[in-house]
Coordinates of C-alpha atoms and ligand atoms in Angstrom, one line a residue:
M26 CA 115.5 173.0 85.2
P27 CA 111.7 174.2 84.5
K28 CA 109.1 173.1 87.4
N29 CA 108.0 169.4 87.0
M30 CA 110.6 168.7 84.4
L31 CA 112.3 165.4 84.8
D32 CA 116.1 165.3 83.9
G33 CA 117.3 162.3 81.9
A34 CA 118.3 160.1 84.3
Q35 CA 115.2 160.5 86.3
V36 CA 113.3 159.6 83.0
I37 CA 115.0 156.4 82.6
V38 CA 114.7 155.6 86.1
D39 CA 110.9 156.4 85.9
Y40 CA 110.6 154.2 82.9
L41 CA 112.2 151.5 84.3
I42 CA 109.8 151.4 87.3
R43 CA 106.9 151.7 84.9
Q44 CA 108.2 148.7 83.0
K45 CA 108.3 146.9 86.5
V46 CA 112.0 146.3 86.5
P47 CA 112.7 145.4 90.1
Y48 CA 116.5 145.6 90.2
A49 CA 119.3 147.8 88.7
F50 CA 122.7 146.2 88.8
G51 CA 125.9 147.8 88.3
L52 CA 129.0 149.6 89.6
C53 CA 129.6 153.3 90.0
G54 CA 132.2 155.5 88.4
H55 CA 132.2 159.4 87.8
G56 CA 130.3 159.0 84.5
N57 CA 127.2 157.7 86.2
I58 CA 126.9 158.8 90.0
Q59 CA 123.9 161.2 88.3
F60 CA 121.8 158.2 87.5
I61 CA 122.6 156.4 90.8
D62 CA 121.2 159.7 92.2
A63 CA 118.2 159.1 90.2
L64 CA 117.8 155.7 91.6
Y65 CA 118.4 156.8 95.0
E66 CA 115.7 159.1 94.8
R67 CA 113.2 156.2 93.7
S68 CA 114.8 153.4 95.9
S69 CA 111.5 152.4 97.3
D70 CA 110.4 151.3 94.0
I71 CA 113.7 149.8 92.1
K72 CA 116.3 148.1 94.2
T73 CA 120.0 148.7 93.3
I74 CA 122.6 146.1 93.7
S75 CA 126.2 147.4 93.4
V76 CA 128.6 144.5 92.1
H77 CA 132.6 144.2 92.2
H78 CA 133.0 143.7 88.5
E79 CA 130.9 145.2 85.9
T80 CA 130.5 141.7 84.0
V81 CA 128.9 140.3 87.3
A82 CA 126.3 142.9 86.7
G83 CA 125.7 141.7 83.1
F84 CA 125.4 138.2 83.7
M85 CA 123.2 138.8 86.7
A86 CA 120.7 140.8 84.6
D87 CA 120.9 137.9 82.0
V88 CA 120.1 135.1 84.2
Y89 CA 117.3 137.3 86.2
Y90 CA 115.7 137.2 82.8
R91 CA 115.9 133.5 82.1
V92 CA 114.1 132.5 85.2
S93 CA 111.5 135.4 85.6
G94 CA 111.1 136.3 81.9
Q95 CA 111.4 140.2 83.2
P96 CA 114.4 142.0 81.6
T97 CA 116.2 144.2 83.9
A98 CA 118.8 147.2 83.6
T99 CA 122.7 147.6 84.4
F100 CA 124.7 150.7 85.0
T101 CA 128.0 151.4 84.6
S102 CA 130.4 154.4 84.1
C103 CA 132.2 155.9 81.1
G104 CA 135.6 154.4 79.7
P105 CA 136.7 151.3 81.4
G106 CA 133.5 150.7 83.6
S107 CA 131.4 150.0 80.5
A108 CA 134.2 148.5 78.8
N109 CA 134.0 145.7 81.2
L110 CA 130.3 145.1 80.0
P111 CA 130.8 143.8 76.4
I112 CA 131.4 140.1 77.5
A113 CA 128.0 140.1 79.3
L114 CA 126.4 141.9 76.1
G115 CA 127.9 139.2 74.0
N116 CA 126.5 136.5 75.8
S117 CA 123.0 137.9 76.3
F118 CA 123.0 139.0 72.5
L119 CA 124.2 135.4 71.4
D120 CA 121.5 133.7 73.7
S121 CA 118.7 136.0 72.9
V122 CA 118.5 137.7 76.1
P123 CA 117.3 141.3 76.7
F124 CA 118.5 143.5 79.3
L125 CA 119.0 147.3 79.2
A126 CA 122.7 148.7 79.9
V127 CA 122.7 152.2 81.0
T128 CA 126.3 153.2 80.1
G129 CA 127.9 156.4 81.1
N130 CA 129.8 158.6 78.7
I131 CA 131.8 162.1 79.0
P132 CA 129.8 165.4 78.5
T133 CA 128.8 166.6 75.2
S134 CA 130.5 169.6 75.7
Q135 CA 133.9 167.9 75.8
F136 CA 133.3 165.1 72.6
N137 CA 136.4 164.9 71.1
R138 CA 138.6 166.9 73.2
G139 CA 140.0 163.5 74.9
A140 CA 138.6 164.0 78.1
F141 CA 139.4 161.4 80.8
Q142 CA 138.1 158.1 80.1
E143 CA 136.9 159.5 76.3
L144 CA 137.3 157.0 73.3
Y145 CA 137.9 159.7 70.7
R146 CA 140.6 158.4 68.4
H147 CA 138.1 157.4 65.5
Y148 CA 135.1 159.1 66.7
Q149 CA 134.0 161.2 69.5
A150 CA 132.6 159.7 72.6
D151 CA 132.8 156.4 70.8
F152 CA 131.5 153.8 73.1
P153 CA 129.0 152.7 70.8
S154 CA 131.4 151.4 68.3
T155 CA 132.7 149.5 70.9
V156 CA 129.8 147.3 71.4
R157 CA 128.1 147.6 68.3
A158 CA 128.8 143.6 67.4
Y159 CA 127.7 142.8 70.8
C160 CA 124.2 143.9 71.3
K161 CA 121.0 144.2 69.3
R162 CA 121.1 148.3 69.1
V163 CA 122.9 151.3 70.6
F164 CA 121.2 154.6 71.4
Q165 CA 123.1 157.6 72.1
P166 CA 120.9 160.8 73.3
T167 CA 123.0 163.8 73.1
R168 CA 120.1 166.0 74.5
G169 CA 118.1 165.7 77.4
E170 CA 114.6 166.0 75.3
M171 CA 115.8 163.3 73.4
M172 CA 115.7 160.8 76.5
P173 CA 112.0 159.9 76.2
L174 CA 112.2 158.7 72.5
A175 CA 115.6 156.8 73.2
V176 CA 114.3 155.2 76.3
R177 CA 111.0 153.7 74.9
Q178 CA 112.8 152.9 71.7
A179 CA 115.5 150.9 73.1
W180 CA 112.9 149.0 75.4
K181 CA 110.7 148.1 72.6
T182 CA 113.9 147.0 70.4
M183 CA 115.0 144.8 73.1
V184 CA 112.0 142.8 73.9
T185 CA 110.4 142.5 70.4
G186 CA 111.4 140.1 67.7
R187 CA 114.4 138.2 68.8
P188 CA 115.2 139.4 72.2
G189 CA 118.5 141.0 73.1
P190 CA 120.4 143.3 74.9
V191 CA 120.4 147.0 74.0
V192 CA 122.7 149.7 75.1
L193 CA 121.5 153.3 76.1
D194 CA 124.8 155.4 76.2
V195 CA 124.2 158.4 78.2
P196 CA 126.5 161.7 78.1
F197 CA 127.3 162.7 81.5
D198 CA 125.4 166.3 80.8
V199 CA 122.2 164.5 79.2
F200 CA 121.9 162.6 82.5
R201 CA 121.0 166.1 84.4
E202 CA 119.5 167.9 81.5
A203 CA 115.6 168.8 81.7
A204 CA 114.0 165.9 79.4
A205 CA 110.3 165.7 79.7
E206 CA 107.7 166.2 82.3
E207 CA 106.3 162.7 81.9
T208 CA 108.0 159.4 80.8
P209 CA 106.3 157.4 77.9
N210 CA 103.6 154.9 78.6
P211 CA 104.5 151.7 78.2
E212 CA 101.4 150.5 77.5
E213 CA 101.5 152.6 74.0
W214 CA 105.0 151.8 73.3
S215 CA 106.0 148.4 74.0
A216 CA 103.8 146.3 76.5
N217 CA 100.7 145.9 73.7
I218 CA 103.1 144.9 70.9
S219 CA 103.1 141.3 70.0
C220 CA 105.4 139.3 68.2
R221 CA 103.6 136.0 68.1
C222 CA 103.3 135.6 64.5
G223 CA 102.1 132.4 63.4
A224 CA 103.3 130.5 59.9
D225 CA 101.4 131.2 56.5
P226 CA 98.2 128.8 56.9
E227 CA 99.2 126.7 53.6
D228 CA 102.7 126.1 55.2
V229 CA 101.0 124.8 58.4
T230 CA 99.2 122.2 56.2
K231 CA 102.2 121.3 54.3
A232 CA 103.8 120.6 57.9
V233 CA 101.1 118.9 59.2
D234 CA 101.2 116.8 55.8
M235 CA 104.9 116.0 56.4
L236 CA 104.7 115.0 59.9
L237 CA 101.8 112.4 59.1
S238 CA 103.6 111.1 56.3
A239 CA 106.8 110.7 58.3
E240 CA 108.1 107.4 59.3
R241 CA 111.3 108.4 61.4
P242 CA 110.4 111.8 62.7
V243 CA 112.4 113.5 65.2
I244 CA 111.4 117.0 66.9
L245 CA 114.6 118.9 67.7
I246 CA 113.9 121.9 70.6
G247 CA 115.8 124.7 71.1
Q248 CA 115.9 128.1 73.3
G249 CA 112.7 129.1 71.5
V250 CA 110.7 126.7 73.0
K251 CA 111.9 127.6 76.4
Y252 CA 111.7 131.5 76.0
G253 CA 108.7 131.6 74.1
G254 CA 106.6 129.4 76.8
A255 CA 106.2 126.4 74.4
A256 CA 106.9 123.8 76.5
A257 CA 103.1 122.8 77.1
D258 CA 102.3 122.7 73.2
L259 CA 105.5 121.0 72.6
K260 CA 104.4 118.1 74.6
A261 CA 100.9 117.9 73.7
L262 CA 102.2 118.0 69.8
A263 CA 104.9 115.0 70.8
E264 CA 102.3 113.1 72.7
K265 CA 99.4 113.4 70.1
L266 CA 101.9 112.3 67.1
E267 CA 104.0 109.9 69.4
I268 CA 107.1 111.9 67.8
P269 CA 110.4 111.7 69.8
V270 CA 111.9 114.8 71.2
A271 CA 115.7 115.7 70.9
W272 CA 117.2 119.0 72.2
S273 CA 120.3 121.3 71.5
A274 CA 121.9 122.2 74.6
S275 CA 120.0 125.5 74.6
G276 CA 116.7 123.6 74.5
T277 CA 117.5 121.6 77.9
G278 CA 114.7 121.4 79.7
G279 CA 112.0 122.2 77.3
I280 CA 110.6 118.9 77.7
D281 CA 110.9 117.1 81.1
S282 CA 114.2 114.5 80.3
S283 CA 112.5 111.9 82.1
H284 CA 109.2 111.9 79.6
R285 CA 109.4 108.8 77.7
L286 CA 109.4 110.6 74.3
A287 CA 112.6 112.4 75.4
L288 CA 115.7 111.6 73.7
G289 CA 118.4 113.9 75.0
L290 CA 120.9 115.9 73.8
V291 CA 122.0 116.3 70.1
A292 CA 125.8 117.0 70.4
R293 CA 129.4 115.9 70.4
N294 CA 128.6 114.8 73.7
G295 CA 125.2 113.6 73.5
P296 CA 123.6 110.2 73.8
Y297 CA 123.5 107.7 71.2
Q298 CA 119.7 107.4 71.3
A299 CA 119.5 111.2 70.8
N300 CA 122.2 111.5 68.1
H301 CA 121.3 108.4 66.1
A302 CA 117.6 109.2 66.0
A303 CA 118.4 112.6 64.7
R304 CA 120.6 111.6 62.3
Q305 CA 118.4 108.6 60.7
A306 CA 114.9 110.8 60.9
D307 CA 113.1 111.3 57.6
I308 CA 111.4 114.4 59.1
L309 CA 113.0 116.7 61.4
L310 CA 110.9 119.6 63.0
A311 CA 113.5 121.9 64.5
L312 CA 111.9 124.7 66.7
G313 CA 113.8 127.5 67.6
V314 CA 117.2 126.1 67.2
R315 CA 120.4 127.6 65.8
F316 CA 122.4 124.4 64.6
D317 CA 125.3 125.6 66.1
D318 CA 128.6 123.5 65.4
R319 CA 128.3 121.9 68.7
T320 CA 124.7 120.8 68.3
S321 CA 125.4 119.6 64.9
S322 CA 128.8 117.8 65.0
S323 CA 130.5 120.6 63.4
W324 CA 127.9 120.1 60.3
L325 CA 129.7 116.8 59.5
P326 CA 127.0 114.6 58.2
G327 CA 126.1 111.6 59.6
Y328 CA 127.0 112.2 63.3
S329 CA 124.1 114.6 64.6
F330 CA 122.1 115.0 61.6
T331 CA 122.0 113.9 57.9
I332 CA 120.5 116.6 56.0
P333 CA 119.4 116.0 53.3
P334 CA 118.3 113.3 52.9
T335 CA 116.4 114.1 56.2
R336 CA 113.6 116.6 55.1
L337 CA 114.1 119.5 57.5
I338 CA 111.2 121.8 58.7
H339 CA 113.0 124.8 60.5
V340 CA 110.6 127.2 62.5
D341 CA 112.6 130.1 64.1
I342 CA 111.3 133.8 65.0
D343 CA 114.4 134.9 63.1
P344 CA 114.2 134.2 59.4
D345 CA 118.3 134.5 59.5
E346 CA 118.2 131.6 61.5
I347 CA 116.7 129.3 58.8
G348 CA 118.8 127.9 56.1
R349 CA 122.1 129.1 57.8
N350 CA 123.6 126.0 58.2
Y351 CA 121.1 123.6 56.4
P352 CA 118.8 123.4 53.5
V353 CA 115.4 123.2 54.5
A354 CA 112.1 121.0 52.9
L355 CA 110.1 123.9 54.7
G356 CA 111.4 127.0 56.7
L357 CA 108.8 128.8 58.3
M358 CA 109.5 132.2 60.4
A359 CA 107.2 132.0 63.3
D360 CA 107.0 132.3 67.0
V361 CA 107.3 128.5 68.1
R362 CA 104.1 128.5 70.3
T363 CA 101.9 130.0 67.9
F364 CA 103.0 127.6 65.3
L365 CA 102.6 124.3 67.8
R366 CA 99.2 125.9 68.3
Q367 CA 98.2 126.2 64.6
I368 CA 99.7 122.3 64.0
L369 CA 97.5 121.3 66.5
A370 CA 94.6 123.0 65.6
A371 CA 95.1 121.8 62.2
L372 CA 95.4 118.2 63.7
E373 CA 92.0 118.3 65.1
A374 CA 90.5 118.2 61.6
R375 CA 92.5 115.2 60.7
K376 CA 90.9 111.6 60.7
D377 CA 93.9 109.3 60.4
I378 CA 96.0 110.3 63.5
S379 CA 95.9 107.4 65.9
A380 CA 96.7 105.0 63.2
K381 CA 99.8 107.0 62.3
S382 CA 100.8 107.5 65.9
A383 CA 100.4 103.7 66.5
A384 CA 102.7 103.0 63.6
R385 CA 105.2 105.0 65.2
T386 CA 106.0 101.5 67.3
K387 CA 108.6 100.3 65.0
W388 CA 110.8 103.6 65.4
L389 CA 110.4 104.4 68.9
D390 CA 111.4 100.5 69.7
A391 CA 114.4 100.8 67.5
I392 CA 115.2 104.0 69.6
A393 CA 114.6 102.4 72.7
G394 CA 117.1 99.7 71.6
Y395 CA 119.7 102.5 71.2
R396 CA 118.9 103.7 74.6
K397 CA 119.6 100.7 75.9
E398 CA 123.2 100.4 74.4
W399 CA 123.8 104.0 75.9
E400 CA 122.8 103.2 79.3
A401 CA 125.2 100.3 79.1
F402 CA 127.9 102.2 78.0
V403 CA 127.8 104.8 80.7
A404 CA 126.9 102.7 83.8
P405 CA 130.5 102.2 84.7
G406 CA 130.8 106.2 85.4
F407 CA 128.2 106.1 87.6
A408 CA 129.3 103.3 89.7
D409 CA 133.0 105.0 90.3
E410 CA 133.6 105.8 93.8
G411 CA 137.4 106.7 93.1
S412 CA 138.8 110.1 94.6
P413 CA 139.4 113.0 93.0
I414 CA 135.3 112.3 91.9
N415 CA 134.8 110.7 88.6
P416 CA 133.0 113.9 86.6
Q417 CA 130.3 111.8 85.4
R418 CA 129.3 110.4 89.0
A419 CA 129.6 114.2 90.1
A420 CA 127.0 115.7 87.6
R421 CA 124.7 112.7 88.6
E422 CA 125.2 113.2 92.3
I423 CA 124.7 117.2 91.8
D424 CA 121.4 116.7 89.9
A425 CA 119.8 114.0 92.2
A426 CA 120.3 116.4 95.2
L427 CA 118.4 119.4 93.5
P428 CA 114.8 119.2 94.3
E429 CA 112.1 119.3 91.7
D430 CA 112.2 123.0 91.5
G431 CA 116.1 123.7 91.8
I432 CA 117.8 125.9 89.5
L433 CA 121.5 124.9 88.4
V434 CA 123.3 127.5 86.8
S435 CA 126.3 126.1 85.0
D436 CA 129.5 128.1 84.2
I437 CA 131.8 127.2 81.0
G438 CA 134.1 124.3 80.7
V439 CA 134.6 120.7 81.0
H440 CA 131.9 120.6 83.7
H441 CA 129.4 122.1 81.5
N442 CA 130.1 119.5 79.0
W443 CA 129.1 116.8 81.7
L444 CA 126.6 118.7 83.1
I445 CA 124.4 119.1 79.7
A446 CA 125.1 115.3 79.0
F447 CA 123.9 113.8 82.5
C448 CA 121.8 116.4 84.2
K449 CA 117.8 115.4 84.0
A450 CA 116.3 118.7 83.4
K451 CA 112.7 118.8 84.4
R452 CA 111.7 122.5 83.7
P453 CA 112.5 124.9 81.2
D454 CA 114.8 126.8 83.7
S455 CA 116.3 123.9 85.6
L456 CA 119.8 124.1 83.9
I457 CA 120.7 127.3 82.5
G458 CA 124.1 127.8 80.6
S459 CA 125.5 130.2 78.2
M460 CA 125.4 128.3 74.9
G461 CA 126.4 131.3 72.3
F462 CA 129.2 133.1 73.7
G463 CA 130.3 131.0 76.4
P464 CA 132.1 133.5 78.8
M465 CA 133.6 132.1 81.8
G466 CA 131.6 133.7 85.0
F467 CA 128.6 133.4 83.6
G468 CA 127.8 130.8 86.1
V469 CA 129.5 132.0 88.9
A470 CA 127.6 135.4 88.7
G471 CA 124.3 134.2 87.0
A472 CA 123.2 132.4 90.1
L473 CA 123.0 135.5 91.9
G474 CA 120.3 136.9 89.2
A475 CA 118.8 133.4 89.5
K476 CA 118.3 133.7 93.2
L477 CA 116.8 137.2 93.0
A478 CA 114.4 136.1 90.3
A479 CA 113.3 133.0 92.3
P480 CA 114.0 133.6 96.2
D481 CA 111.9 130.6 96.7
R482 CA 113.7 128.2 95.0
P483 CA 117.3 126.8 95.4
C484 CA 120.2 128.2 93.0
V485 CA 123.0 126.4 92.6
S486 CA 126.2 127.5 90.6
V487 CA 128.3 125.1 89.4
C488 CA 131.4 126.3 88.2
G489 CA 135.2 125.9 87.3
D490 CA 138.0 126.7 89.4
G491 CA 139.6 128.9 86.6
A492 CA 136.1 130.8 86.3
F493 CA 135.4 130.8 90.0
F494 CA 138.7 132.7 90.8
M495 CA 138.4 134.9 87.9
H496 CA 134.9 136.2 89.5
A497 CA 135.5 135.4 92.9
S498 CA 134.1 139.0 94.0
V499 CA 130.8 137.6 93.9
L500 CA 131.3 136.4 97.3
G501 CA 131.1 139.9 98.5
T502 CA 128.0 140.9 96.7
A503 CA 126.0 137.8 98.0
V504 CA 127.1 138.5 101.6
E505 CA 126.4 142.3 101.0
Y506 CA 122.8 141.5 99.8
A507 CA 122.1 138.5 101.7
I508 CA 121.6 136.2 98.3
P509 CA 121.8 132.9 99.5
V510 CA 123.2 130.8 96.6
V511 CA 125.6 127.5 96.6
W512 CA 128.8 127.6 94.5
L513 CA 130.1 124.1 93.6
V514 CA 133.6 124.9 92.6
W515 CA 134.2 122.0 90.1
N516 CA 138.0 121.7 91.3
N517 CA 140.3 120.1 88.8
Y518 CA 143.2 122.3 89.0
A519 CA 143.4 123.5 85.4
Y520 CA 141.5 125.1 82.5
A521 CA 140.8 121.3 81.9
S522 CA 138.6 122.0 79.1
I523 CA 141.2 123.6 77.2
R524 CA 144.0 121.3 78.3
G525 CA 141.9 118.5 77.2
L526 CA 142.2 120.1 73.9
Q527 CA 145.9 120.3 74.0
R528 CA 146.0 116.4 75.0
G529 CA 143.6 115.5 72.1
Y530 CA 144.7 117.8 69.1
L531 CA 148.4 118.8 70.0
D532 CA 150.1 115.5 71.0
G533 CA 149.9 116.5 74.6
R534 CA 152.2 119.6 74.5
E535 CA 150.6 121.4 77.2
L536 CA 151.3 124.9 78.3
A537 CA 149.5 127.6 80.3
T538 CA 146.3 125.4 81.0
D539 CA 146.8 124.2 84.4
F540 CA 147.7 125.6 87.8
K541 CA 150.9 124.5 89.4
H542 CA 152.8 125.3 92.5
P543 CA 156.2 126.9 91.2
Q544 CA 158.5 125.0 93.8
T545 CA 157.1 121.6 93.9
G546 CA 155.0 121.4 90.6
A547 CA 152.1 120.0 92.5
P548 CA 148.6 121.3 91.4
Y549 CA 147.7 124.5 93.0
N550 CA 144.8 126.5 93.7
P551 CA 143.7 128.7 96.5
D552 CA 141.5 127.0 99.5
F553 CA 138.4 128.2 98.0
A554 CA 136.2 127.0 101.1
A555 CA 138.9 128.9 103.2
M556 CA 138.3 132.0 100.9
A557 CA 134.6 131.8 101.4
R558 CA 134.9 131.7 105.0
S559 CA 137.3 134.8 104.7
A560 CA 134.0 136.6 103.1
G561 CA 132.0 135.3 106.1
I562 CA 130.5 132.4 103.8
D563 CA 130.5 128.5 105.2
G564 CA 132.7 126.7 102.9
V565 CA 133.4 122.9 103.0
R566 CA 135.7 120.8 100.7
V567 CA 134.5 117.5 99.3
D568 CA 136.6 114.7 97.7
R569 CA 134.2 111.8 97.7
A570 CA 131.6 111.3 95.5
A571 CA 129.3 109.7 98.1
D572 CA 129.7 112.9 100.0
L573 CA 128.8 115.4 97.2
G574 CA 125.0 115.0 97.3
D575 CA 124.7 115.7 101.1
A576 CA 127.1 118.9 100.4
V577 CA 124.7 120.1 98.1
R578 CA 121.6 119.5 100.2
A579 CA 123.4 121.1 103.2
G580 CA 124.1 123.9 101.1
I581 CA 120.6 124.5 100.1
A582 CA 119.3 123.9 103.6
A583 CA 121.6 126.5 105.1
G584 CA 119.7 129.4 103.7
R585 CA 122.8 131.2 103.5
P586 CA 125.7 131.6 100.8
Y587 CA 127.3 128.6 100.8
L588 CA 130.5 127.2 98.9
I589 CA 131.5 123.5 98.0
D590 CA 134.9 123.0 96.9
A591 CA 134.7 119.8 94.9
H592 CA 137.9 118.0 94.0
I593 CA 136.7 116.4 90.6
G594 CA 139.0 114.4 88.1
A595 CA 140.4 116.3 85.0
D596 CA 141.4 113.5 82.8
R597 CA 138.1 112.5 81.4
N598 CA 135.8 114.1 78.8
P599 CA 132.1 113.2 78.1
G600 CA 132.2 111.0 75.3
G601 CA 128.9 111.2 72.8
A602 CA 127.8 109.8 69.8
G603 CA 128.6 113.0 68.0
V604 CA 132.0 114.6 67.0
W605 CA 133.6 118.1 67.2
E606 CA 136.2 119.5 64.6
L607 CA 138.8 122.3 65.2
P608 CA 139.6 122.9 61.2
G609 CA 143.1 122.3 60.8
L610 CA 143.7 120.4 63.8
G611 CA 141.3 117.4 63.2
Q612 CA 138.0 116.0 64.6
S613 CA 137.3 113.8 67.7
K614 CA 135.8 110.5 67.2
P615 CA 132.5 109.4 68.3
A616 CA 132.6 107.4 71.8
I617 CA 129.7 105.3 70.6
G618 CA 128.6 104.0 67.4
G619 CA 129.8 105.6 64.0
R620 CA 129.0 107.6 61.2
Y621 CA 125.9 106.8 60.0
Q622 CA 125.4 106.4 56.0
P623 CA 122.1 106.4 54.6
N624 CA 121.5 103.8 52.0
Ligands
LIG710 C1 136.4 134.8 79.8 C2 136.9 133.5 78.8 N1 138.0 133.5 78.9 C3 138.5 132.3 78.4 C4 137.9 131.5 77.8 C5 138.1 130.1 77.2 N2 137.7 128.8 78.0 C6 136.7 128.3 77.6 S1 136.7 127.1 78.9 C7 138.2 127.6 79.9 C8 138.6 126.7 80.9 C9 137.9 127.2 82.2 O1 138.5 126.7 83.2 P1 137.5 126.2 84.3 O2 136.8 127.1 84.9 O3 138.5 125.6 85.3 O4 136.6 125.0 83.6 P2 136.9 123.5 83.5 O5 137.2 123.7 82.2 O6 138.3 123.2 84.1 O7 135.8 122.7 84.1 C10 138.4 128.6 79.1 C11 140.0 129.4 79.6 C12 136.3 131.6 77.9 N3 135.4 130.7 77.7 N4 136.0 133.0 78.6
LIG711 MG1 139.2 123.7 86.0

């Protein structure tokens, strides 16, 4: 290599450092040892975390971003090593979270020869086809000198517009080929690009007119509010116009749940006041929301929404999401925060605002009535002292034990449904979950990424027994890197969310959804607390609701990795005012209220 030349791997690592990436998460293989060597060279500038399953690396990178706003990178080998990654890529892609996945591939000189771990039967070195549907873009530089362009374009694609994970697939020889004398300058290529586009000023006026003329307005917030840093402006608008705010599961925490205007989750398992207000709204201002089936009661009118006659103002950075599922009275491609600031500025010039806000009393009083009905409906669950622990009570105990700045990372399953229904998120990152792809293991591994992103904040993973067993390797990673997270294993001896579907939709024909001892038929699981102890981690078992909060507090106070094996009842699902349909199998029924039919 000519003097002063950086090779392909060095260009990537140097560029990551210039982009202030503090961590690379990954797992070795022959296909990426040269990349790891470049990380070794720069180990005082970027820290390498070696995990025990590639998916864990992706989930850590994902949640690191959700907490810190800083994208990081993963590294995986060729063939199976990188083939373990698409679950994490899909998760981040659907939830619009960026990370750079550096995947190894076979040497270009061996393309299409069927070398060890080459996917070649449709196209040479064909990892890009594997991940095409799972990420925002794939780059595959095939010569060293292509690397500077690939790495800067990959980064820019990842962070601009609607963010998402990008794959940089690097053939073996390209890691070591001479690439450049210096890396591209992030100041020139991505740091100064802003995607904070506003809406057309005429449309801003229309939106203001619609909001001011509304009698029953509701604001619905999604992830765009959280990741767009729009929480403060949202609160300002809600308070200025006295408009109640509901959220999709992805928008949880975009407004403090205990704010007087906060309605709660709109979903099949959402509270009565949130669904019943959203479906009666005359104007619905949707900010950075996707209107997926779980938010929308499977798009069945009258449960979560009734659009039309509700007139929808839908604002999103990605126009593909506007008009995907509901017709719009006003669809605006814009950054949510910029849009909110435009609206707030436009309202300054309007005179009649306080009269309009005061006229909202009737609507807010009606909502207060719905809230009362809901609170009476759920009250018994909070008082249940039974064992195994009532799941609604469990959600409340866990939530109450977390301090103001605590971060709860949820996994996927029935526990997630309970958490999003009953945790009172205070901040945009109080309750983190995977909302689009929903892979088991997200919360098990993601909590490690959260803790690295916020070392001073308590980070608790609440995960199913199924998912924890699937990804129990995280215990080793927490020990090896001294990452003091708390795992609360929501132990119900089953893939309970799916067993619930068999019970609800298939006349109780249960198969392959619970964990049983072969001889006795008794519920079976490994002893998770003992498993943790075998890894050098404190592990405790909890059977009583009254002990759950103390266990969480003790885990947080330990300052070391900690596991709580919590025995929680499986036979309940969180009921709400919405429904969910599995086409062909039927619809669930709302647990409170019915279908709203406008006059
Ligand atoms: C990787 C992956 N495999 C399968 C599923 C389908 N699935 C969704 S929830 C669930 C059950 C999870 O069981 P557990 O972790 O014990 O959580 P629980 O529902 O019991 O709270 C399954 C199998 C999934 N989402 N992700
Ligand atoms: Mg379970």
